[in-house]
Amino acid sequence: MRQRFLNMAIAAVVALVAAGCTHNNGDIGRWFGLWKVENITVNGSNDSNYTGNIFFAFQNTTFEQKQVHADQGVTQMIGEWREEGNMLTITFPFDRYYPIDGYMQGGGEENHLTVGGNGKHLQLTLTTKAGATVVYFLEKY
């Protein structure tokens, strides 16, 4: 009897995990999952300060910027996202979360990024308040 109860409990946990983790009850298409920021350019030149250690993650309406440090520590910042046509809007609505990359705006301001590319390689183009053109080159990880 005890073994049967244990098997039922394990099956229930597996079913809950399988139902809740993949797409958060909604397929978000191409954005779902983890994307590595392979390169960042500013006004057509490589950002010499970028070391290839930032990832973007999308799930449901949640956006995450993740920076992996040399000591394997991780900084994570959470925001929200939505897509309309070829425009991706990313917002960091809470004061404790801010953009890691230094180009997007926090404090609830909307960051409008134009989407280019297809498949596993996408580019997000942002025009900053100062008028600089920032391009994030993403690869599906």
CSV table of C-alpha atoms in Angstrom, one decimal:
chain,number,residue,atom,x,y,z
A,1,MET,CA,0.0,0.0,0.0
A,2,ARG,CA,2.8,2.4,0.9
A,3,GLN,CA,4.6,1.7,-2.4
A,4,ARG,CA,1.4,2.3,-4.3
A,5,PHE,CA,0.9,5.7,-2.6
A,6,LEU,CA,4.5,6.6,-3.2
A,7,ASN,CA,4.2,5.8,-6.9
A,8,MET,CA,1.0,7.8,-7.2
A,9,ALA,CA,2.7,10.8,-5.5
A,10,ILE,CA,5.6,10.6,-7.8
A,11,ALA,CA,3.3,10.4,-10.9
A,12,ALA,CA,1.4,13.5,-9.6
A,13,VAL,CA,4.6,15.5,-9.1
A,14,VAL,CA,5.9,14.6,-12.6
A,15,ALA,CA,2.5,15.5,-14.2
A,16,LEU,CA,2.5,18.9,-12.4
A,17,VAL,CA,6.1,19.7,-13.5
A,18,ALA,CA,5.4,18.6,-17.1
A,19,ALA,CA,2.3,20.7,-17.3
A,20,GLY,CA,3.7,23.9,-15.8
A,21,CYS,CA,7.2,24.3,-17.1
A,22,THR,CA,7.2,24.2,-20.9
A,23,HIS,CA,5.2,27.2,-22.1
A,24,ASN,CA,3.5,28.6,-18.9
A,25,ASN,CA,0.1,27.5,-20.4
A,26,GLY,CA,0.7,29.4,-23.6
A,27,ASP,CA,2.8,29.0,-26.7
A,28,ILE,CA,4.7,32.2,-27.3
A,29,GLY,CA,6.3,31.0,-30.5
A,30,ARG,CA,9.8,31.8,-31.5
A,31,TRP,CA,10.7,33.8,-28.4
A,32,PHE,CA,10.3,31.0,-25.8
A,33,GLY,CA,13.5,30.0,-24.1
A,34,LEU,CA,17.0,31.3,-23.7
A,35,TRP,CA,18.8,33.5,-26.2
A,36,LYS,CA,22.5,34.4,-25.9
A,37,VAL,CA,23.5,38.0,-26.8
A,38,GLU,CA,26.4,37.1,-29.1
A,39,ASN,CA,27.3,40.7,-29.8
A,40,ILE,CA,26.2,44.3,-29.2
A,41,THR,CA,26.9,47.1,-31.6
A,42,VAL,CA,26.5,50.8,-31.0
A,43,ASN,CA,26.2,53.0,-34.1
A,44,GLY,CA,27.7,50.2,-36.2
A,45,SER,CA,30.7,49.5,-34.0
A,46,ASN,CA,31.2,46.6,-31.6
A,47,ASP,CA,30.7,47.5,-28.0
A,48,SER,CA,34.2,46.9,-26.7
A,49,ASN,CA,32.9,46.5,-23.1
A,50,TYR,CA,30.7,43.6,-23.9
A,51,THR,CA,32.3,40.2,-23.1
A,52,GLY,CA,29.6,37.9,-24.4
A,53,ASN,CA,28.0,37.1,-21.1
A,54,ILE,CA,24.4,38.3,-21.3
A,55,PHE,CA,21.4,36.1,-22.0
A,56,PHE,CA,17.8,37.1,-22.7
A,57,ALA,CA,15.0,34.7,-21.6
A,58,PHE,CA,11.3,34.9,-22.6
A,59,GLN,CA,8.4,33.1,-21.0
A,60,ASN,CA,4.7,34.1,-21.1
A,61,THR,CA,5.0,37.9,-20.6
A,62,THR,CA,8.1,37.7,-18.4
A,63,PHE,CA,11.5,38.9,-19.8
A,64,GLU,CA,14.8,38.2,-18.0
A,65,GLN,CA,18.2,39.6,-18.6
A,66,LYS,CA,20.9,37.3,-17.1
A,67,GLN,CA,24.6,38.1,-16.8
A,68,VAL,CA,27.0,35.3,-16.1
A,69,HIS,CA,30.2,36.6,-14.3
A,70,ALA,CA,33.7,35.2,-14.5
A,71,ASP,CA,33.3,33.6,-11.0
A,72,GLN,CA,30.2,31.8,-12.3
A,73,GLY,CA,27.9,34.2,-10.3
A,74,VAL,CA,24.8,35.4,-12.0
A,75,THR,CA,22.9,38.7,-12.0
A,76,GLN,CA,19.3,38.4,-13.0
A,77,MET,CA,16.9,41.2,-13.8
A,78,ILE,CA,13.2,40.7,-14.6
A,79,GLY,CA,10.9,42.7,-16.8
A,80,GLU,CA,7.9,42.3,-19.0
A,81,TRP,CA,7.7,42.0,-22.8
A,82,ARG,CA,5.2,42.0,-25.6
A,83,GLU,CA,5.5,41.8,-29.4
A,84,GLU,CA,3.4,43.6,-32.0
A,85,GLY,CA,4.4,43.0,-35.6
A,86,ASN,CA,8.2,43.5,-35.8
A,87,MET,CA,8.3,45.6,-32.6
A,88,LEU,CA,9.3,44.1,-29.3
A,89,THR,CA,8.6,46.2,-26.2
A,90,ILE,CA,10.5,45.4,-23.0
A,91,THR,CA,9.7,47.2,-19.7
A,92,PHE,CA,11.4,46.9,-16.3
A,93,PRO,CA,8.4,48.1,-14.2
A,94,PHE,CA,9.9,47.5,-10.7
A,95,ASP,CA,12.6,49.7,-9.2
A,96,ARG,CA,14.6,46.8,-7.9
A,97,TYR,CA,15.0,45.5,-11.5
A,98,TYR,CA,16.9,47.4,-14.1
A,99,PRO,CA,18.5,46.7,-17.4
A,100,ILE,CA,21.9,45.0,-17.1
A,101,ASP,CA,23.2,46.1,-20.5
A,102,GLY,CA,23.2,49.8,-19.8
A,103,TYR,CA,21.3,50.7,-23.0
A,104,MET,CA,17.7,50.0,-22.2
A,105,GLN,CA,15.8,52.1,-19.8
A,106,GLY,CA,14.4,51.0,-16.4
A,107,GLY,CA,11.9,52.6,-14.1
A,108,GLY,CA,8.8,51.5,-16.1
A,109,GLU,CA,9.9,53.1,-19.3
A,110,GLU,CA,9.1,51.2,-22.5
A,111,ASN,CA,12.0,50.1,-24.6
A,112,HIS,CA,11.0,49.6,-28.2
A,113,LEU,CA,13.2,47.2,-30.2
A,114,THR,CA,12.8,46.4,-33.9
A,115,VAL,CA,13.1,42.7,-34.7
A,116,GLY,CA,15.2,41.5,-37.6
A,117,GLY,CA,16.5,38.1,-38.8
A,118,ASN,CA,14.8,34.8,-38.5
A,119,GLY,CA,15.2,31.3,-37.0
A,120,LYS,CA,17.9,30.9,-34.5
A,121,HIS,CA,19.6,34.3,-35.3
A,122,LEU,CA,17.7,37.5,-34.5
A,123,GLN,CA,18.7,41.1,-34.2
A,124,LEU,CA,17.0,43.6,-31.9
A,125,THR,CA,17.6,47.3,-32.7
A,126,LEU,CA,17.1,49.9,-30.1
A,127,THR,CA,17.4,53.7,-30.5
A,128,THR,CA,18.4,55.2,-27.1
A,129,LYS,CA,17.2,58.5,-25.7
A,130,ALA,CA,20.5,60.0,-26.8
A,131,GLY,CA,19.9,58.9,-30.4
A,132,ALA,CA,22.4,56.0,-30.5
A,133,THR,CA,21.5,52.9,-32.4
A,134,VAL,CA,22.1,49.7,-30.4
A,135,VAL,CA,21.8,46.3,-32.0
A,136,TYR,CA,21.7,43.1,-30.0
A,137,PHE,CA,22.7,40.0,-32.0
A,138,LEU,CA,20.9,37.0,-30.5
A,139,GLU,CA,21.3,33.3,-31.0
A,140,LYS,CA,18.9,30.7,-29.7
A,141,TYR,CA,20.7,28.9,-27.0
